[in-house]
Amino acid sequence: MKSFSVISVGWTVVPPPEIAFPPPPSYFNREFTSTSAGHSPIGHRLVFSSRNASCFGVQRSSNYTATETTEKSERSPAKDEGVAYTLDEALSTIGFGNFQFVVLAYAGLGWVAEAMEMMLLSFVGPAIKPEWGLSSSEESFISTVAFAGMLVGAYLWGVVSDTYGRKKGFLGASIITTAAGLLSAFAPNYTSLLILRCFIGIGLGCGHVFTSWFLEFVPTPKRGTWMIVFATFWTVGTIIEASLAWSIMPTFGWRWLLGVSAVPSLLMLLFYGHVPESPRYLCTKGRLTEARYILDKGATLNQRDLPTGMLVSDQIHKADNDCHSSKTMDVQRSVSSISMLLSQKLIRTTLPLWFLYFGNTFSYYGIVLLTSQLSISKGECGVLASQPESIQEWSLYTNVFLTSLAELPGLGFAAIILDRLGRKISMEIMFLAGFVLLLPLTIHQNEIMTTTCLFGARMFISASFIVACIYAPEVYPTNLRTRGVGIATAIGRTGGMVCPIIAVGLVSSCNQTLAVMLFEAAILVSGLSVLVLPFETKGRELIDDVE
């Protein structure tokens, strides 16, 4: 065969419309003439020159009147109708059914585990403080080390999941969380408890990987609605933990609560072998046969059939003639994650997301702490003069339980507007509502007004947090998805570490106005960050590569 100067090399998913293709077995090492009116009269040559299990390379050359030059192969009637299909086409064909419900249950279990471990901090600290004679700063440090561990874990599990697979991240995180959670129930002293809670935080840092993993199984048209359904597992976890604390702590104490709260993490470990790896991740690694096997199982569970033909990768590599260039992958691995996220193609997405996550986390946890701080005010600052000197245990459980329920209307509102208006507009509406509802608290209000404003603000700010957690995995490519979201989550955790100083410190020293103004500023920054984000992801297919 003659050699030609190559104009372009790439990967094709759908054949160009001007090319008449023979059946799939006859693609390779053959030449075809382009009949497009827009092409040069001399003609263009397309040679299908290489393949792996499920994709093929295309070379386009000019200055050649193309005719078929290689031997003809017999037609394959079984594949005449279908040439190839992408992962998004496969997911849309098999629909949302039993297969996705299995994934949803496991991912939801991961979020329940995280919510329970975080919520128990509201009960364990006050119980341990008098028993071990801790100061207020030592009590708050139990929460601080958990957030510090989550900051580390968010980045760590992002790297592990993008490099070795989503399931490897789940395995490592569930082992650490289960072991540290059970051991913390037997912690002999304050120092050992701090160390164990820090390790639990590292394990809980994998929470964002569950979001990305579930997202990669959901068909594009249903993504927004089902991601909101997934988000309700967080609220379910907080309600379960408040109920457990209410029933366990008065009789059995805080150690039993720590032990029982580790059960969801243990269940994650037990059911680990029954859930699939992300087929989108497998496609980016060139493991198309494994991806096809998972999709086959999914189609069977959903009682649907996959499209006719073979699964192909969506990725486009312009620099090499191999479907999954090892050279490209090596270059990507050699560049740090942050450098890739701050590259020219991603910086306009990455920086606003960092500000969004920091501001949203800061304002969310700030509103939660404001609720408790203003509720226990003794009237020294003229806020709630009718409050008693101390809070009974049952009041603590009731307040946390009701606060958790306040997020449910926000989730319902997000579910209604998310796929209708889009992610960005939905977040802007929620930030605006939260900003307006919090604004009256810049001056002291009566008890009813204060409670109404705080619960309303939490309803919308928590919903905006959920939408942000949906948007971020959608906007990053598969080969950077969990790392990108992990770093954004880690930056958000710093907001969670800082907000207690504002909410507790300023309010307790009668500086409610300054505290509320700072939280309003955080909401404003979050809203402005959404405005400058370059992409709306409503109805948009997930991308696999930065290119």
Coordinates of C-alpha atoms in Angstrom, one line a residue:
M1 CA 0.0 0.0 0.0
K2 CA 1.2 3.5 -0.8
S3 CA 2.1 6.0 2.0
F4 CA 0.4 9.4 2.2
S5 CA 0.9 12.6 4.1
V6 CA -1.5 12.5 7.0
I7 CA -3.6 15.6 7.5
S8 CA -5.3 14.4 10.8
V9 CA -5.4 11.4 13.0
G10 CA -8.1 10.9 15.5
W11 CA -10.8 8.6 16.9
T12 CA -14.3 8.6 15.4
V13 CA -17.4 7.5 17.2
V14 CA -20.0 8.1 14.5
P15 CA -18.9 7.6 10.9
P16 CA -18.8 10.8 8.7
P17 CA -22.1 11.0 6.8
E18 CA -20.4 11.3 3.4
I19 CA -18.6 7.9 3.7
A20 CA -20.4 4.7 2.8
F21 CA -19.2 2.1 5.2
P22 CA -19.0 -1.7 4.7
P23 CA -19.8 -4.0 7.7
P24 CA -17.6 -3.6 10.8
P25 CA -15.3 -6.6 10.1
S26 CA -14.3 -5.0 6.8
Y27 CA -13.3 -1.6 8.3
F28 CA -9.6 -2.1 8.9
N29 CA -6.8 -1.4 6.4
R30 CA -9.2 -0.3 3.7
E31 CA -9.6 3.0 1.8
F32 CA -12.7 4.9 0.9
T33 CA -13.5 7.9 -1.2
S34 CA -15.2 10.9 0.4
T35 CA -18.1 12.0 -1.7
S36 CA -18.8 15.3 0.2
A37 CA -19.4 18.2 -2.1
G38 CA -17.3 20.4 0.2
H39 CA -14.2 18.3 -0.4
S40 CA -11.6 18.8 -3.1
P41 CA -12.4 17.1 -6.4
I42 CA -9.1 15.2 -6.1
G43 CA -10.7 13.3 -3.2
H44 CA -9.9 12.4 0.4
R45 CA -8.7 9.0 1.7
L46 CA -9.9 7.5 4.9
V47 CA -7.9 4.5 6.1
F48 CA -9.1 2.6 9.2
S49 CA -5.7 1.7 10.4
S50 CA -5.9 0.4 13.9
R51 CA -8.2 -0.9 16.6
N52 CA -8.4 -2.3 20.0
A53 CA -11.4 -4.1 21.6
S54 CA -13.8 -1.5 20.7
C55 CA -12.5 1.6 18.9
F56 CA -10.8 2.4 15.7
G57 CA -8.4 5.0 14.3
V58 CA -9.0 7.2 11.2
Q59 CA -6.4 8.7 9.0
R60 CA -7.5 11.4 6.5
S61 CA -5.2 12.2 3.5
S62 CA -5.6 14.3 0.4
N63 CA -4.2 14.2 -3.2
Y64 CA -5.4 10.8 -3.8
T65 CA -8.3 9.4 -5.9
A66 CA -9.4 6.8 -3.5
T67 CA -10.6 3.3 -4.3
E68 CA -10.6 0.3 -2.2
T69 CA -7.2 -1.3 -2.3
T70 CA -7.3 -4.2 0.1
E71 CA -9.0 -7.6 -0.1
K72 CA -12.7 -7.6 0.5
S73 CA -13.9 -9.4 3.5
E74 CA -17.2 -11.2 3.8
R75 CA -20.1 -9.2 5.2
S76 CA -21.2 -9.8 8.7
P77 CA -25.0 -9.8 8.7
A78 CA -25.2 -9.6 12.5
K79 CA -23.5 -6.2 12.5
D80 CA -24.8 -4.6 9.4
E81 CA -27.3 -2.5 11.2
G82 CA -25.1 -1.1 13.9
V83 CA -21.6 0.3 13.7
A84 CA -20.8 1.6 17.1
Y85 CA -22.3 3.2 20.2
T86 CA -21.0 5.4 22.9
L87 CA -21.4 5.0 26.7
D88 CA -23.9 7.8 26.9
E89 CA -26.0 6.1 24.1
A90 CA -25.8 2.8 26.0
L91 CA -27.0 4.4 29.3
S92 CA -29.8 6.1 27.5
T93 CA -30.9 2.9 25.9
I94 CA -30.9 0.7 29.0
G95 CA -32.6 3.5 30.9
F96 CA -32.9 4.0 34.7
G97 CA -33.9 0.8 36.4
N98 CA -32.8 -1.9 38.8
F99 CA -29.2 -1.5 37.8
Q100 CA -29.0 2.1 38.8
F101 CA -31.1 1.4 42.0
V102 CA -28.3 -0.9 43.2
V103 CA -25.7 1.8 42.5
L104 CA -28.0 4.4 44.2
A105 CA -28.4 2.2 47.3
Y106 CA -24.6 1.7 47.8
A107 CA -23.7 5.4 47.1
G108 CA -26.6 6.5 49.3
L109 CA -25.2 4.2 52.1
G110 CA -21.9 6.0 51.8
W111 CA -23.6 9.4 52.3
V112 CA -25.6 8.1 55.2
A113 CA -22.4 7.0 56.8
E114 CA -20.8 10.4 56.3
A115 CA -23.8 12.3 57.6
M116 CA -24.1 10.1 60.7
E117 CA -20.4 10.5 61.6
M118 CA -20.6 14.2 61.2
M119 CA -23.9 14.7 63.0
L120 CA -22.8 12.7 66.1
L121 CA -20.3 15.5 66.8
S122 CA -23.3 17.5 68.0
F123 CA -24.0 15.0 70.7
V124 CA -20.6 13.4 71.7
G125 CA -18.8 16.7 72.5
P126 CA -21.2 17.9 75.1
A127 CA -21.4 14.4 76.7
I128 CA -17.6 14.0 76.9
K129 CA -16.8 17.5 78.2
P130 CA -18.1 17.0 81.8
E131 CA -17.0 13.3 81.9
W132 CA -13.4 14.0 81.0
G133 CA -13.2 17.6 82.3
L134 CA -12.6 19.2 78.9
S135 CA -12.5 22.9 78.2
S136 CA -14.7 24.5 75.5
S137 CA -11.7 24.7 73.1
E138 CA -10.8 21.1 73.7
E139 CA -14.4 20.1 73.0
S140 CA -14.5 22.1 69.8
F141 CA -11.2 20.5 68.7
I142 CA -12.9 17.1 68.4
S143 CA -14.8 18.6 65.4
T144 CA -11.8 20.5 64.1
V145 CA -9.7 17.3 63.7
A146 CA -12.5 15.6 61.9
F147 CA -12.7 18.4 59.4
A148 CA -8.9 18.4 59.1
G149 CA -9.0 14.7 58.3
M150 CA -11.8 15.2 55.7
L151 CA -9.7 17.9 54.1
V152 CA -6.8 15.4 53.6
G153 CA -9.2 12.6 52.6
A154 CA -11.0 14.6 50.0
Y155 CA -7.8 15.1 48.0
L156 CA -6.4 11.6 48.8
W157 CA -9.5 9.6 47.6
G158 CA -9.9 11.8 44.6
V159 CA -6.4 10.8 43.4
V160 CA -6.9 7.2 44.3
S161 CA -10.2 7.0 42.5
D162 CA -9.0 8.7 39.3
T163 CA -5.9 6.5 39.2
Y164 CA -7.0 3.1 40.4
G165 CA -10.8 3.2 40.1
R166 CA -13.8 4.4 42.1
K167 CA -14.2 1.1 43.9
K168 CA -10.6 1.1 45.2
G169 CA -11.4 4.5 46.8
F170 CA -14.5 3.0 48.4
L171 CA -12.6 0.0 49.8
G172 CA -9.9 2.1 51.4
A173 CA -12.3 4.6 52.8
S174 CA -14.7 2.1 54.3
I175 CA -11.8 0.1 55.9
I176 CA -10.5 3.2 57.6
T177 CA -13.9 4.6 58.7
T178 CA -15.1 1.3 60.0
A179 CA -12.0 0.5 62.0
A180 CA -11.6 4.0 63.4
G181 CA -15.3 4.3 64.1
L182 CA -15.5 1.1 66.1
L183 CA -12.2 1.8 68.0
S184 CA -13.3 5.3 68.9
A185 CA -16.1 3.7 71.0
F186 CA -13.3 2.2 73.2
A187 CA -11.1 5.3 73.3
P188 CA -9.4 5.4 76.7
N189 CA -8.6 9.1 76.7
Y190 CA -8.9 12.4 74.9
T191 CA -5.8 12.1 72.8
S192 CA -6.6 8.7 71.4
L193 CA -10.1 9.9 70.6
L194 CA -8.7 12.9 68.7
I195 CA -6.5 10.6 66.6
L196 CA -9.3 8.2 65.8
R197 CA -11.7 11.0 64.9
C198 CA -9.1 12.4 62.5
F199 CA -8.8 9.0 60.8
I200 CA -12.6 8.9 60.5
G201 CA -12.4 12.3 58.8
I202 CA -9.9 10.9 56.3
G203 CA -12.3 8.1 55.5
L204 CA -15.2 10.4 55.3
G205 CA -13.3 12.5 52.7
C206 CA -14.4 9.9 50.1
G207 CA -17.9 11.2 50.2
H208 CA -17.6 13.2 47.0
V209 CA -16.4 10.1 45.1
F210 CA -19.8 8.5 45.8
T211 CA -21.4 11.5 44.0
S212 CA -19.1 11.1 41.0
W213 CA -19.6 7.4 40.8
F214 CA -23.4 7.5 40.9
L215 CA -23.4 10.3 38.4
E216 CA -21.5 8.2 35.9
F217 CA -24.3 5.6 35.8
V218 CA -27.2 8.0 35.3
P219 CA -28.6 8.7 31.8
T220 CA -28.2 12.4 30.8
P221 CA -31.9 13.3 30.7
K222 CA -32.6 12.1 34.2
R223 CA -29.4 13.2 35.8
G224 CA -30.6 16.2 37.7
T225 CA -33.7 14.6 39.3
W226 CA -31.9 11.4 40.4
M227 CA -28.9 13.4 41.8
I228 CA -31.4 15.2 44.0
V229 CA -32.8 11.8 45.1
F230 CA -29.3 10.7 45.9
A231 CA -28.8 13.9 48.0
T232 CA -31.7 13.1 50.2
F233 CA -29.6 10.3 51.7
W234 CA -27.5 12.9 53.6
T235 CA -30.7 14.3 55.2
V236 CA -31.8 10.7 56.0
G237 CA -28.4 10.1 57.7
T238 CA -28.8 13.2 59.9
I239 CA -32.3 12.2 60.9
I240 CA -31.2 8.6 61.7
E241 CA -28.3 9.9 63.9
A242 CA -30.5 12.3 65.8
S243 CA -33.0 9.5 66.4
L244 CA -30.2 7.1 67.5
A245 CA -28.8 9.7 69.9
W246 CA -32.2 10.3 71.3
S247 CA -32.8 6.6 72.0
I248 CA -29.2 5.5 72.9
M249 CA -27.4 8.2 74.8
P250 CA -29.7 8.7 77.8
T251 CA -29.6 5.0 78.6
F252 CA -26.3 3.6 77.2
G253 CA -24.0 6.6 76.8
W254 CA -21.9 8.1 74.1
R255 CA -19.7 5.1 73.5
W256 CA -22.6 3.0 72.3
L257 CA -23.6 5.8 69.9
L258 CA -20.1 5.9 68.4
G259 CA -20.1 2.1 67.9
V260 CA -23.6 2.0 66.3
S261 CA -22.9 5.0 64.1
A262 CA -20.1 2.9 62.4
V263 CA -22.5 0.3 61.2
P264 CA -23.2 1.9 57.8
S265 CA -19.5 2.0 57.1
L266 CA -19.3 -1.7 58.0
L267 CA -22.2 -2.4 55.6
M268 CA -20.3 -0.6 52.8
L269 CA -17.4 -3.0 53.4
L270 CA -19.6 -6.1 53.4
F271 CA -21.4 -5.2 50.2
Y272 CA -18.3 -3.9 48.4
G273 CA -18.0 -6.9 46.1
H274 CA -21.5 -6.6 44.8
V275 CA -21.3 -3.2 43.1
P276 CA -19.8 -2.5 39.7
E277 CA -16.8 -0.3 38.8
S278 CA -17.8 2.8 36.8
P279 CA -17.9 1.9 33.1
R280 CA -17.0 5.5 32.3
Y281 CA -13.8 5.2 34.3
L282 CA -13.0 1.9 32.6
C283 CA -13.5 3.5 29.2
T284 CA -10.9 6.2 30.0
K285 CA -8.4 3.5 30.9
G286 CA -9.0 1.6 27.7
R287 CA -10.7 -1.3 29.5
L288 CA -13.6 -1.4 27.1
T289 CA -14.3 -5.2 27.4
E290 CA -14.9 -4.8 31.2
A291 CA -17.1 -1.7 30.6
R292 CA -19.2 -3.7 28.0
Y293 CA -19.5 -6.6 30.5
I294 CA -20.9 -4.2 33.2
L295 CA -23.3 -2.6 30.7
D296 CA -24.5 -6.1 29.7
K297 CA -25.3 -6.8 33.3
G298 CA -27.0 -3.5 33.7
A299 CA -29.1 -4.1 30.5
T300 CA -30.2 -7.5 31.9
L301 CA -31.1 -6.0 35.3
N302 CA -33.2 -3.3 33.5
Q303 CA -34.7 -5.8 31.1
R304 CA -33.4 -3.8 28.1
D305 CA -31.0 -4.5 25.3
L306 CA -27.8 -2.7 24.5
P307 CA -27.5 -1.0 21.1
T308 CA -26.3 -3.1 18.2
G309 CA -22.6 -2.8 17.4
M310 CA -19.6 -2.3 19.6
L311 CA -18.9 0.1 22.5
V312 CA -16.5 2.9 21.5
S313 CA -14.6 5.5 23.5
D314 CA -15.7 9.1 23.4
Q315 CA -12.1 10.4 23.9
I316 CA -10.3 12.2 21.1
H317 CA -6.5 12.0 21.0
K318 CA -4.9 14.1 18.3
A319 CA -1.3 13.3 18.8
D320 CA -1.0 9.5 18.4
N321 CA -2.3 6.7 16.3
D322 CA -3.4 4.5 19.3
C323 CA -6.8 4.4 20.8
H324 CA -5.6 5.0 24.3
S325 CA -2.2 6.5 24.0
S326 CA 0.1 5.4 26.8
K327 CA 2.3 8.4 26.0
T328 CA -0.6 10.8 26.7
M329 CA -1.5 9.0 29.9
D330 CA 2.1 9.1 31.1
V331 CA 2.2 12.9 30.5
Q332 CA -1.0 13.3 32.4
R333 CA 0.2 11.3 35.4
S334 CA 3.5 13.3 35.5
V335 CA 1.7 16.6 35.8
S336 CA 0.3 17.5 39.3
S337 CA -3.5 17.5 39.7
I338 CA -3.6 21.2 40.7
S339 CA -1.5 22.2 37.6
M340 CA -4.0 20.3 35.4
L341 CA -7.0 21.9 37.1
L342 CA -5.4 25.3 36.7
S343 CA -4.5 24.7 33.0
Q344 CA -5.8 27.2 30.4
K345 CA -8.8 24.9 29.6
L346 CA -10.0 24.4 33.2
I347 CA -9.0 27.5 35.2
R348 CA -12.2 29.4 34.4
T349 CA -14.1 26.5 35.9
T350 CA -11.7 25.6 38.8
L351 CA -11.2 28.9 40.5
P352 CA -15.0 29.9 40.7
L353 CA -15.7 26.4 42.0
W354 CA -13.2 26.8 44.7
F355 CA -14.8 30.1 45.8
L356 CA -18.2 28.5 45.5
Y357 CA -17.3 25.5 47.7
F358 CA -15.6 27.6 50.3
G359 CA -18.4 30.2 50.6
N360 CA -21.2 27.6 50.4
T361 CA -19.6 25.3 53.1
F362 CA -18.8 28.3 55.3
S363 CA -22.3 29.7 55.1
Y364 CA -24.0 26.3 55.5
Y365 CA -22.2 25.2 58.7
G366 CA -22.4 28.8 59.9
I367 CA -26.2 28.8 59.7
V368 CA -26.3 25.4 61.5
L369 CA -24.1 26.8 64.3
L370 CA -26.0 30.1 64.4
T371 CA -29.2 28.1 65.0
S372 CA -27.8 26.4 68.1
Q373 CA -26.0 29.5 69.4
L374 CA -29.0 31.8 69.1
S375 CA -31.3 29.1 70.5
I376 CA -29.2 28.8 73.7
S377 CA -28.8 32.5 74.2
K378 CA -29.6 33.5 77.8
G379 CA -30.7 37.0 76.9
E380 CA -27.4 38.6 77.6
C381 CA -27.4 40.2 74.2
G382 CA -31.1 40.9 74.1
V383 CA -31.9 38.1 71.5
L384 CA -34.0 35.5 73.3
A385 CA -34.5 36.7 76.8
S386 CA -37.1 34.1 77.5
Q387 CA -34.6 31.2 77.2
P388 CA -33.7 29.3 80.4
E389 CA -30.3 29.1 81.8
S390 CA -29.6 25.6 80.5
I391 CA -30.9 23.3 77.9
Q392 CA -32.3 19.9 78.8
E393 CA -31.1 16.9 76.9
W394 CA -34.4 16.3 75.2
S395 CA -34.3 19.9 73.9
L396 CA -30.9 19.3 72.3
Y397 CA -32.2 16.1 70.5
T398 CA -35.4 17.9 69.4
N399 CA -33.6 20.9 68.0
V400 CA -31.1 18.8 66.0
F401 CA -33.9 16.6 64.7
L402 CA -36.1 19.5 63.5
T403 CA -33.1 21.3 62.0
S404 CA -32.4 18.2 59.9
L405 CA -36.0 18.2 58.7
A406 CA -35.6 21.8 57.5
E407 CA -33.5 20.6 54.6
L408 CA -36.2 18.4 53.1
P409 CA -38.3 21.3 51.6
G410 CA -35.1 22.7 50.0
L411 CA -34.4 19.3 48.4
G412 CA -37.9 19.2 47.0
F413 CA -37.6 22.7 45.6
A414 CA -34.3 21.8 44.0
A415 CA -35.8 18.7 42.4
I416 CA -38.6 20.8 40.9
I417 CA -36.4 23.4 39.2
L418 CA -33.0 21.8 38.6
D419 CA -33.7 20.1 35.3
R420 CA -36.1 22.8 34.2
L421 CA -34.0 25.9 34.8
G422 CA -30.5 24.5 34.9
R423 CA -27.8 24.2 37.6
K424 CA -26.6 27.8 37.6
I425 CA -29.9 29.5 37.6
S426 CA -31.1 27.2 40.4
M427 CA -28.1 28.0 42.6
E428 CA -28.6 31.7 42.0
I429 CA -32.2 31.5 43.1
M430 CA -31.3 29.6 46.2
F431 CA -28.4 32.0 47.1
L432 CA -30.7 35.0 46.7
A433 CA -33.4 33.4 48.8
G434 CA -30.9 32.5 51.5
F435 CA -29.3 35.9 51.5
V436 CA -32.7 37.7 51.9
L437 CA -33.9 35.3 54.7
L438 CA -30.7 35.8 56.7
L439 CA -30.7 39.6 56.2
P440 CA -33.2 40.4 59.0
L441 CA -30.8 38.8 61.6
T442 CA -28.3 41.6 61.2
I443 CA -30.3 43.1 64.0
H444 CA -31.9 41.3 66.9
Q445 CA -35.3 39.7 66.3
N446 CA -37.8 38.0 68.5
E447 CA -37.7 34.2 68.9
I448 CA -40.2 33.3 66.2
M449 CA -38.6 35.6 63.6
T450 CA -35.1 34.4 64.4
T451 CA -36.1 30.7 64.1
T452 CA -38.1 31.3 60.9
C453 CA -35.2 33.1 59.2
L454 CA -32.6 30.6 60.2
F455 CA -34.6 27.6 59.1
G456 CA -35.6 29.2 55.8
A457 CA -32.0 30.2 55.1
R458 CA -30.7 26.7 55.9
M459 CA -33.4 25.2 53.6
F460 CA -32.1 27.2 50.6
I461 CA -28.4 27.2 51.4
S462 CA -28.3 23.4 52.0
A463 CA -30.2 23.0 48.6
S464 CA -27.6 25.2 46.9
F465 CA -24.9 23.0 48.4
I466 CA -26.5 19.9 46.9
V467 CA -26.7 21.5 43.5
A468 CA -23.1 22.5 43.7
C469 CA -22.2 18.9 44.5
I470 CA -24.1 17.9 41.4
Y471 CA -22.6 20.6 39.1
A472 CA -18.9 20.0 39.9
P473 CA -18.7 16.3 38.9
E474 CA -20.7 17.2 35.7
V475 CA -18.3 19.9 34.6
Y476 CA -15.0 18.0 35.1
P477 CA -13.8 15.3 32.7
T478 CA -13.8 11.7 33.9
N479 CA -10.0 11.4 34.1
L480 CA -10.0 14.4 36.5
R481 CA -13.5 14.2 38.0
T482 CA -12.8 12.9 41.5
R483 CA -9.6 14.8 41.9
G484 CA -11.2 18.1 40.8
V485 CA -14.2 17.6 43.0
G486 CA -11.9 16.4 45.8
I487 CA -9.7 19.5 45.8
A488 CA -12.8 21.7 45.7
T489 CA -14.3 19.8 48.6
A490 CA -11.0 20.1 50.6
I491 CA -11.1 23.8 50.1
G492 CA -14.7 23.9 51.2
R493 CA -13.7 22.0 54.4
T494 CA -11.5 24.9 55.3
G495 CA -14.6 27.0 55.4
G496 CA -16.2 24.4 57.7
M497 CA -13.1 24.7 60.0
V498 CA -13.2 28.5 60.2
C499 CA -17.0 29.1 60.6
P500 CA -17.1 27.9 64.3
I501 CA -14.9 30.8 65.2
I502 CA -17.4 33.2 63.6
A503 CA -20.6 31.6 64.7
V504 CA -19.6 30.6 68.2
G505 CA -17.1 33.3 69.1
L506 CA -18.8 36.4 67.8
V507 CA -22.4 35.4 68.8
S508 CA -21.3 34.4 72.3
S509 CA -19.6 37.8 72.7
C510 CA -22.8 39.6 71.5
N511 CA -21.5 40.4 68.0
Q512 CA -24.4 38.8 66.2
T513 CA -24.6 41.6 63.5
L514 CA -20.9 41.1 62.5
A515 CA -21.3 37.3 62.4
V516 CA -24.4 37.5 60.2
M517 CA -22.8 40.0 57.9
L518 CA -19.8 37.7 57.4
F519 CA -22.1 34.8 56.5
E520 CA -24.0 37.1 54.1
A521 CA -20.7 38.0 52.5
A522 CA -19.9 34.3 52.0
I523 CA -23.3 33.8 50.3
L524 CA -22.7 36.8 48.1
V525 CA -19.2 35.4 47.1
S526 CA -20.8 32.1 46.3
G527 CA -23.5 33.7 44.1
L528 CA -20.9 35.7 42.2
S529 CA -18.8 32.6 41.6
V530 CA -21.8 30.9 40.0
L531 CA -22.3 33.8 37.7
V532 CA -18.7 33.5 36.3
L533 CA -18.8 29.7 35.8
P534 CA -18.4 29.2 32.1
F535 CA -20.7 26.2 31.5
E536 CA -24.3 25.1 32.2
T537 CA -24.4 21.3 32.5
K538 CA -28.2 20.8 32.2
G539 CA -28.7 18.1 29.5
R540 CA -25.0 18.0 28.7
E541 CA -23.3 14.7 28.3
L542 CA -20.4 14.0 30.6
I543 CA -17.0 14.4 29.0
D544 CA -14.1 12.0 29.5
D545 CA -11.0 14.0 28.7
V546 CA -9.9 17.6 28.9
E547 CA -9.5 17.7 25.2

